[in-house]
mmCIF file of C-alpha atoms in Angstrom:
data_model
loop_
_atom_site.group_PDB
_atom_site.id
_atom_site.type_symbol
_atom_site.label_atom_id
_atom_site.label_comp_id
_atom_site.label_asym_id
_atom_site.label_seq_id
_atom_site.Cartn_x
_atom_site.Cartn_y
_atom_site.Cartn_z
ATOM 1 C CA MET A 1 -0.038 0.029 -0.066
ATOM 2 C CA ARG A 2 1.288 3.343 -0.756
ATOM 3 C CA PRO A 3 2.205 5.994 1.612
ATOM 4 C CA ARG A 4 -0.632 8.379 0.916
ATOM 5 C CA ALA A 5 -2.821 5.683 0.735
ATOM 6 C CA LEU A 6 -2.064 4.771 4.236
ATOM 7 C CA LEU A 7 -2.389 8.345 5.434
ATOM 8 C CA ASN A 8 -5.693 8.707 4.042
ATOM 9 C CA VAL A 9 -7.154 4.920 5.636
ATOM 10 C CA THR A 10 -5.425 6.438 9.023
ATOM 11 C CA ALA A 11 -7.544 10.019 8.895
ATOM 12 C CA ILE A 12 -10.594 8.036 8.321
ATOM 13 C CA CYS A 13 -10.006 5.510 11.267
ATOM 14 C CA LEU A 14 -9.666 8.683 13.447
ATOM 15 C CA LEU A 15 -12.930 10.563 12.210
ATOM 16 C CA LEU A 16 -14.663 6.963 13.323
ATOM 17 C CA ALA A 17 -13.308 7.032 16.776
ATOM 18 C CA ALA A 18 -14.144 10.566 17.302
ATOM 19 C CA ALA A 19 -17.552 10.594 15.998
ATOM 20 C CA THR A 20 -18.209 7.116 18.484
ATOM 21 C CA VAL A 21 -16.806 9.320 21.550
ATOM 22 C CA TRP A 22 -18.921 12.510 20.942
ATOM 23 C CA ALA A 23 -21.885 10.562 19.933
ATOM 24 C CA PRO A 24 -25.268 11.648 22.174
ATOM 25 C CA PRO A 25 -26.342 8.577 24.521
ATOM 26 C CA PRO A 26 -29.166 6.366 22.895
ATOM 27 C CA PRO A 27 -32.775 6.855 24.066
ATOM 28 C CA PRO A 28 -33.770 4.941 26.954
ATOM 29 C CA ALA A 29 -35.107 1.582 26.314
ATOM 30 C CA PRO A 30 -38.830 1.406 26.846
ATOM 31 C CA PRO A 31 -39.696 -0.846 30.030
ATOM 32 C CA ALA A 32 -40.010 -4.610 29.212
ATOM 33 C CA ALA A 33 -43.613 -5.851 28.973
ATOM 34 C CA ALA A 34 -44.805 -8.694 30.899
ATOM 35 C CA PRO A 35 -45.530 -11.570 29.214
ATOM 36 C CA GLY A 36 -48.663 -11.772 27.229
ATOM 37 C CA GLN A 37 -48.724 -8.039 27.243
ATOM 38 C CA LYS A 38 -47.959 -5.084 24.835
ATOM 39 C CA PRO A 39 -45.081 -2.818 25.249
ATOM 40 C CA ALA A 40 -46.094 0.333 26.555
ATOM 41 C CA PRO A 41 -45.811 3.284 24.019
ATOM 42 C CA TRP A 42 -42.501 5.240 24.745
ATOM 43 C CA GLN A 43 -42.849 8.911 25.845
ATOM 44 C CA LYS A 44 -40.370 11.626 25.967
ATOM 45 C CA PRO A 45 -39.544 12.613 29.762
ATOM 46 C CA ALA A 46 -41.189 16.122 30.544
ATOM 47 C CA ALA A 47 -38.771 18.795 31.785
ATOM 48 C CA ALA A 48 -38.467 19.690 35.298
ATOM 49 C CA LYS A 49 -40.814 22.686 36.213
ATOM 50 C CA LYS A 50 -40.503 25.231 39.026
ATOM 51 C CA PRO A 51 -43.488 24.810 41.295
ATOM 52 C CA ALA A 52 -46.509 27.364 41.145
ATOM 53 C CA ALA A 53 -46.775 28.194 44.550
ATOM 54 C CA ALA A 54 -42.556 28.917 45.201
ATOM 55 C CA GLU A 55 -43.007 31.585 42.056
ATOM 56 C CA LYS A 56 -45.960 33.114 43.284
ATOM 57 C CA ALA A 57 -43.733 33.652 46.447
ATOM 58 C CA ALA A 58 -40.829 34.910 44.768
ATOM 59 C CA VAL A 59 -43.093 37.581 42.749
ATOM 60 C CA ALA A 60 -44.675 38.672 46.291
ATOM 61 C CA GLN A 61 -40.800 38.884 47.808
ATOM 62 C CA LYS A 62 -39.847 40.866 44.857
ATOM 63 C CA ALA A 63 -42.707 43.358 45.124
ATOM 64 C CA ALA A 64 -42.749 43.858 48.896
ATOM 65 C CA SER A 65 -39.042 44.447 48.763
ATOM 66 C CA THR A 66 -39.608 47.370 46.120
ATOM 67 C CA ALA A 67 -42.847 48.772 48.438
ATOM 68 C CA GLN A 68 -40.370 49.114 51.411
ATOM 69 C CA LYS A 69 -37.460 50.784 49.294
ATOM 70 C CA PRO A 70 -37.566 54.871 50.224
ATOM 71 C CA ALA A 71 -38.262 56.874 47.360
ATOM 72 C CA LEU A 72 -35.091 59.170 46.478
ATOM 73 C CA PRO A 73 -35.024 62.816 45.923
ATOM 74 C CA GLY A 74 -36.417 63.331 42.482
ATOM 75 C CA SER A 75 -37.768 60.030 41.836
ATOM 76 C CA LEU A 76 -40.544 59.037 39.716
ATOM 77 C CA SER A 77 -43.034 58.972 42.729
ATOM 78 C CA GLU A 78 -41.970 62.353 44.155
ATOM 79 C CA ARG A 79 -42.191 63.826 40.701
ATOM 80 C CA ALA A 80 -45.764 62.339 40.102
ATOM 81 C CA GLU A 81 -46.999 63.956 43.240
ATOM 82 C CA SER A 82 -45.503 67.440 42.642
ATOM 83 C CA ARG A 83 -47.595 67.384 39.604
ATOM 84 C CA LEU A 84 -50.493 66.621 41.498
ATOM 85 C CA LYS A 85 -49.610 69.278 43.608
ATOM 86 C CA ALA A 86 -49.310 71.476 40.686
ATOM 87 C CA LEU A 87 -52.622 70.695 39.554
ATOM 88 C CA GLU A 88 -54.649 71.839 42.335
ATOM 89 C CA PRO A 89 -56.668 74.752 42.805
ATOM 90 C CA THR A 90 -54.746 77.663 44.047
ATOM 91 C CA ALA A 91 -56.463 80.228 46.775
ATOM 92 C CA ALA A 92 -56.506 82.605 43.972
ATOM 93 C CA LEU A 93 -58.582 80.121 41.733
ATOM 94 C CA LYS A 94 -61.243 79.249 44.453
ATOM 95 C CA GLN A 95 -61.601 83.005 44.987
ATOM 96 C CA ARG A 96 -62.747 83.428 41.635
ATOM 97 C CA ALA A 97 -64.742 80.704 41.454
ATOM 98 C CA GLY A 98 -66.508 81.608 44.714
ATOM 99 C CA LEU A 99 -66.706 85.181 43.068
ATOM 100 C CA GLU A 100 -68.470 83.637 40.031
ATOM 101 C CA ARG A 101 -70.852 81.717 42.223
ATOM 102 C CA LEU A 102 -71.496 84.973 44.407
ATOM 103 C CA LEU A 103 -72.286 87.210 41.062
ATOM 104 C CA LYS A 104 -74.976 84.193 39.971
ATOM 105 C CA GLU A 105 -77.128 84.818 42.913
ATOM 106 C CA VAL A 106 -76.686 88.785 43.159
ATOM 107 C CA PRO A 107 -80.237 90.146 42.085
ATOM 108 C CA ASP A 108 -78.833 93.635 41.773
ATOM 109 C CA PRO A 109 -76.794 93.741 38.191
ATOM 110 C CA GLN A 110 -75.368 97.337 39.886
ATOM 111 C CA LEU A 111 -73.359 95.287 42.284
ATOM 112 C CA LYS A 112 -70.012 94.566 39.685
ATOM 113 C CA PRO A 113 -66.510 93.095 40.716
ATOM 114 C CA LEU A 114 -64.163 95.486 40.808
ATOM 115 C CA SER A 115 -62.265 93.892 38.131
ATOM 116 C CA LYS A 116 -65.458 94.269 35.637
ATOM 117 C CA ILE A 117 -65.648 97.851 36.334
ATOM 118 C CA LEU A 118 -62.190 98.449 35.353
ATOM 119 C CA LEU A 119 -62.240 96.837 31.745
ATOM 120 C CA HIS A 120 -64.069 100.090 31.262
ATOM 121 C CA LYS A 121 -62.065 102.512 32.795
ATOM 122 C CA THR A 122 -62.931 104.590 36.024
ATOM 123 C CA GLY A 123 -62.362 107.899 34.479
ATOM 124 C CA PHE A 124 -58.946 108.477 35.445
ATOM 125 C CA LEU A 125 -55.999 108.423 32.836
ATOM 126 C CA GLY A 126 -52.594 109.038 33.430
ATOM 127 C CA PHE A 127 -53.594 111.831 36.153
ATOM 128 C CA SER A 128 -56.507 113.948 37.004
ATOM 129 C CA ILE A 129 -57.198 117.116 38.585
ATOM 130 C CA VAL A 130 -59.440 116.731 41.601
ATOM 131 C CA ASP A 131 -60.518 118.430 45.013
ATOM 132 C CA GLY A 132 -58.043 118.561 47.856
ATOM 133 C CA GLY A 133 -60.029 116.362 49.844
ATOM 134 C CA VAL A 134 -60.385 113.815 47.595
ATOM 135 C CA LYS A 135 -56.735 113.455 46.988
ATOM 136 C CA GLN A 136 -56.171 113.491 50.458
ATOM 137 C CA PHE A 137 -58.763 110.019 50.840
ATOM 138 C CA SER A 138 -56.674 108.567 48.236
ATOM 139 C CA THR A 139 -53.565 108.726 49.804
ATOM 140 C CA ASP A 140 -55.028 107.713 53.323
ATOM 141 C CA PHE A 141 -57.053 105.059 51.973
ATOM 142 C CA ALA A 142 -53.851 103.557 50.277
ATOM 143 C CA ALA A 143 -51.778 103.531 53.530
ATOM 144 C CA GLY A 144 -54.705 101.704 55.359
ATOM 145 C CA ALA A 145 -55.060 99.339 52.826
ATOM 146 C CA LYS A 146 -51.221 98.606 52.599
ATOM 147 C CA ASN A 147 -50.920 98.619 56.628
ATOM 148 C CA PRO A 148 -54.223 97.502 58.029
ATOM 149 C CA ASP A 149 -52.921 95.995 61.325
ATOM 150 C CA ARG A 150 -52.052 99.395 62.101
ATOM 151 C CA PHE A 151 -55.528 101.094 61.418
ATOM 152 C CA MET A 152 -58.012 97.865 62.321
ATOM 153 C CA SER A 153 -58.002 98.969 66.016
ATOM 154 C CA GLU A 154 -59.844 102.273 65.086
ATOM 155 C CA VAL A 155 -62.600 99.905 63.950
ATOM 156 C CA SER A 156 -62.750 97.553 66.237
ATOM 157 C CA LEU A 157 -63.317 100.690 68.873
ATOM 158 C CA SER A 158 -66.112 101.515 67.217
ATOM 159 C CA GLN A 159 -67.737 98.437 65.841
ATOM 160 C CA PRO A 160 -66.110 95.477 68.013
ATOM 161 C CA ALA A 161 -68.735 93.149 66.922
ATOM 162 C CA LEU A 162 -68.437 93.999 63.259
ATOM 163 C CA VAL A 163 -64.490 93.480 63.263
ATOM 164 C CA GLU A 164 -65.042 90.266 65.172
ATOM 165 C CA LYS A 165 -67.056 88.520 63.058
ATOM 166 C CA TRP A 166 -65.043 89.999 60.321
ATOM 167 C CA GLU A 167 -61.912 88.464 61.223
ATOM 168 C CA LYS A 168 -63.780 84.796 61.829
ATOM 169 C CA THR A 169 -65.056 84.842 58.422
ATOM 170 C CA PRO A 170 -63.071 83.030 55.808
ATOM 171 C CA ARG A 171 -61.298 85.747 53.614
ATOM 172 C CA GLU A 172 -62.795 84.781 50.382
ATOM 173 C CA LYS A 173 -66.187 85.569 51.753
ATOM 174 C CA ARG A 174 -65.219 89.359 52.875
ATOM 175 C CA ILE A 175 -66.459 91.584 50.873
ATOM 176 C CA PHE A 176 -65.558 95.272 50.784
ATOM 177 C CA VAL A 177 -68.226 97.356 48.768
ATOM 178 C CA ILE A 178 -67.121 100.362 47.072
ATOM 179 C CA GLY A 179 -70.225 103.118 46.698
ATOM 180 C CA ALA A 180 -71.927 106.174 47.167
ATOM 181 C CA GLY A 181 -73.230 107.554 50.192
ATOM 182 C CA LYS A 182 -76.451 107.704 48.893
ATOM 183 C CA ASP A 183 -76.908 104.092 48.116
ATOM 184 C CA SER A 184 -76.194 103.282 51.871
ATOM 185 C CA ALA A 185 -80.038 101.753 51.872
ATOM 186 C CA LYS A 186 -79.610 99.305 49.019
ATOM 187 C CA VAL A 187 -76.343 98.401 50.267
ATOM 188 C CA SER A 188 -77.088 97.594 53.838
ATOM 189 C CA GLU A 189 -80.044 95.554 52.481
ATOM 190 C CA TRP A 190 -77.809 93.341 49.908
ATOM 191 C CA ALA A 191 -75.532 92.939 52.962
ATOM 192 C CA GLU A 192 -78.236 91.469 55.216
ATOM 193 C CA SER A 193 -79.009 88.738 52.551
ATOM 194 C CA MET A 194 -75.596 87.808 52.041
ATOM 195 C CA GLN A 195 -75.252 86.391 55.613
ATOM 196 C CA SER A 196 -77.413 83.570 54.951
ATOM 197 C CA ASP A 197 -74.639 82.225 52.586
ATOM 198 C CA GLY A 198 -72.044 82.896 55.214
ATOM 199 C CA TYR A 199 -70.684 86.280 53.676
ATOM 200 C CA ILE A 200 -70.029 89.576 55.541
ATOM 201 C CA VAL A 201 -70.155 92.743 53.575
ATOM 202 C CA PHE A 202 -68.264 96.165 54.437
ATOM 203 C CA PHE A 203 -69.407 99.570 53.569
ATOM 204 C CA TYR A 204 -68.082 102.911 54.584
ATOM 205 C CA LYS A 205 -71.406 104.000 55.863
ATOM 206 C CA PHE A 206 -71.169 100.853 58.358
ATOM 207 C CA CYS A 207 -68.616 102.251 60.373
ATOM 208 C CA ARG A 208 -69.428 105.157 62.683
ATOM 209 C CA GLN A 209 -67.796 106.215 65.853
ATOM 210 C CA SER A 210 -69.295 106.783 69.051
ATOM 211 C CA SER A 211 -69.620 110.854 68.342
ATOM 212 C CA GLY A 212 -71.404 109.995 65.107
ATOM 213 C CA GLY A 213 -68.958 110.525 62.496
ATOM 214 C CA LEU A 214 -67.673 108.205 60.282
ATOM 215 C CA CYS A 215 -64.162 106.142 60.780
ATOM 216 C CA SER A 216 -61.244 107.560 58.818
ATOM 217 C CA SER A 217 -60.456 106.960 55.465
ATOM 218 C CA LYS A 218 -57.421 104.849 56.764
ATOM 219 C CA ALA A 219 -59.743 102.542 58.659
ATOM 220 C CA VAL A 220 -61.968 102.232 55.878
ATOM 221 C CA GLY A 221 -58.442 101.322 53.479
ATOM 222 C CA ALA A 222 -57.675 98.831 56.283
ATOM 223 C CA MET A 223 -60.778 96.848 55.966
ATOM 224 C CA CYS A 224 -60.375 96.633 52.044
ATOM 225 C CA GLY A 225 -57.063 95.778 52.774
ATOM 226 C CA THR A 226 -58.494 92.529 54.875
ATOM 227 C CA SER A 227 -60.966 92.153 52.374
ATOM 228 C CA GLY A 228 -61.500 89.003 49.940
ATOM 229 C CA ILE A 229 -63.564 90.388 47.051
ATOM 230 C CA THR A 230 -63.808 94.266 46.369
ATOM 231 C CA MET A 231 -67.128 95.345 44.383
ATOM 232 C CA ILE A 232 -68.431 98.421 43.221
ATOM 233 C CA TYR A 233 -72.379 99.236 43.622
ATOM 234 C CA GLN A 234 -72.365 100.980 40.425
ATOM 235 C CA THR A 235 -75.148 103.679 40.290
ATOM 236 C CA PRO A 236 -75.808 106.894 38.758
ATOM 237 C CA SER A 237 -74.769 108.349 42.219
ATOM 238 C CA ALA A 238 -71.554 106.475 42.021
ATOM 239 C CA GLU A 239 -70.841 107.870 38.608
ATOM 240 C CA LEU A 240 -71.024 111.373 39.448
ATOM 241 C CA SER A 241 -69.136 110.928 43.008
ATOM 242 C CA GLU A 242 -65.306 111.480 42.466
ATOM 243 C CA TYR A 243 -64.823 109.788 45.779
ATOM 244 C CA VAL A 244 -66.118 106.408 44.268
ATOM 245 C CA LYS A 245 -63.840 107.161 41.372
ATOM 246 C CA VAL A 246 -60.768 107.673 42.852
ATOM 247 C CA GLU A 247 -61.411 104.743 45.506
ATOM 248 C CA ALA A 248 -62.248 102.005 42.694
ATOM 249 C CA ALA A 249 -58.445 103.500 40.955
ATOM 250 C CA THR A 250 -56.704 103.148 43.662
ATOM 251 C CA ALA A 251 -58.310 99.854 45.344
ATOM 252 C CA GLY A 252 -57.650 98.692 41.707
ATOM 253 C CA PHE A 253 -53.906 99.019 41.582
ATOM 254 C CA LEU A 254 -53.364 97.758 44.904
ATOM 255 C CA GLU A 255 -54.972 94.889 43.539
ATOM 256 C CA GLY A 256 -52.696 94.913 40.501
ATOM 257 C CA LEU A 257 -55.444 95.905 38.196
ATOM 258 C CA ASN A 258 -54.580 99.041 36.350
ATOM 259 C CA ASP A 259 -51.562 101.399 36.832
ATOM 260 C CA LYS A 260 -51.289 104.085 39.557
ATOM 261 C CA VAL A 261 -53.618 107.013 38.817
ATOM 262 C CA VAL A 262 -51.598 110.529 39.963
ATOM 263 C CA LEU A 263 -53.730 112.872 41.343
ATOM 264 C CA ILE A 264 -53.599 116.443 41.158
ATOM 265 C CA SER A 265 -55.332 118.952 43.505
ATOM 266 C CA THR A 266 -57.207 121.959 42.129
ATOM 267 C CA SER A 267 -55.195 124.150 44.342
ATOM 268 C CA GLU A 268 -51.970 122.561 43.106
ATOM 269 C CA PHE A 269 -53.000 122.677 39.482
ATOM 270 C CA LEU A 270 -53.793 126.618 40.006
ATOM 271 C CA ALA A 271 -50.620 127.372 41.691
ATOM 272 C CA ALA A 272 -48.553 125.360 39.086
ATOM 273 C CA SER A 273 -50.567 127.347 36.392
ATOM 274 C CA SER A 274 -49.667 130.266 37.688
ATOM 275 C CA ARG A 275 -46.389 129.732 37.769
ATOM 276 C CA TRP A 276 -46.253 128.316 34.329
ATOM 277 C CA TYR A 277 -47.860 131.741 33.165
ATOM 278 C CA VAL A 278 -45.483 134.108 35.046
ATOM 279 C CA ALA A 279 -42.480 132.000 33.580
ATOM 280 C CA ASN A 280 -43.990 132.149 29.942
ATOM 281 C CA MET A 281 -44.709 135.904 30.131
ATOM 282 C CA PRO A 282 -42.759 138.346 27.955
ATOM 283 C CA ALA A 283 -40.480 140.687 29.511
ATOM 284 C CA PRO A 284 -41.585 144.447 29.521
ATOM 285 C CA THR A 285 -39.728 146.763 26.862
ATOM 286 C CA PRO A 286 -37.783 149.374 28.853
ATOM 287 C CA THR A 287 -38.823 152.822 28.028
ATOM 288 C CA PRO A 288 -35.853 154.914 27.252
ATOM 289 C CA ILE A 289 -34.804 157.681 29.873
ATOM 290 C CA LYS A 290 -35.500 160.861 28.921
#
């Protein structure tokens, strides 16, 4: 036999030996049948399965460990909670909703919220010339509204029951009414009708001192500063009153509904006009000396 042929035969023998060694084991033989019986059909053994009870226990243990794990800052749970808080109605939205319900119950269309009136302008643009008493009223009213704690004591001395009830009433149900003195009877009647719904109403005519005089403008401003709703009783008398217009403009500025209106008293205007007239008078031509 040639050497090359011998090598080929050797290689074939090695391959056959390797196939024999690595061949999978033969399937188990079926059980022997008893004499006189047919052999049972062979079935493939089923793969081992994890018990269902054990699987359920593992899932429950994993869920419990996840629930016990504290939420880290900025986690999904905290972000979801912050989004829910952002969707909650704010105090301003609640107040607006309460005001809308209130307006539906008001039988008198002359009573309107301050924001609605200012949409149609109050008659003051930029600056206005008013009586000196009107300008002083606006200054004092604004001072009381900005610092109500300093001037509420004046109202307490003259109307202790009113102030006590005012402070016990939620702010969103405190109504401050701007209007003319001639409409005091109508405002009083409406204020009484609102008590059954838990509202309390303040009008400047309600605050009288023991001497019979009205409370100061600063005290009235303090009641406005502690109210939750500002409304105007819009009547022909109110439209003719400079005090009502100035009070509405001042309250609207403090609530951020309009720009500040600069008030110039009549005396200030006349003094300025006089100075301007004198300053612009032509200088007299001197006569030649003879």
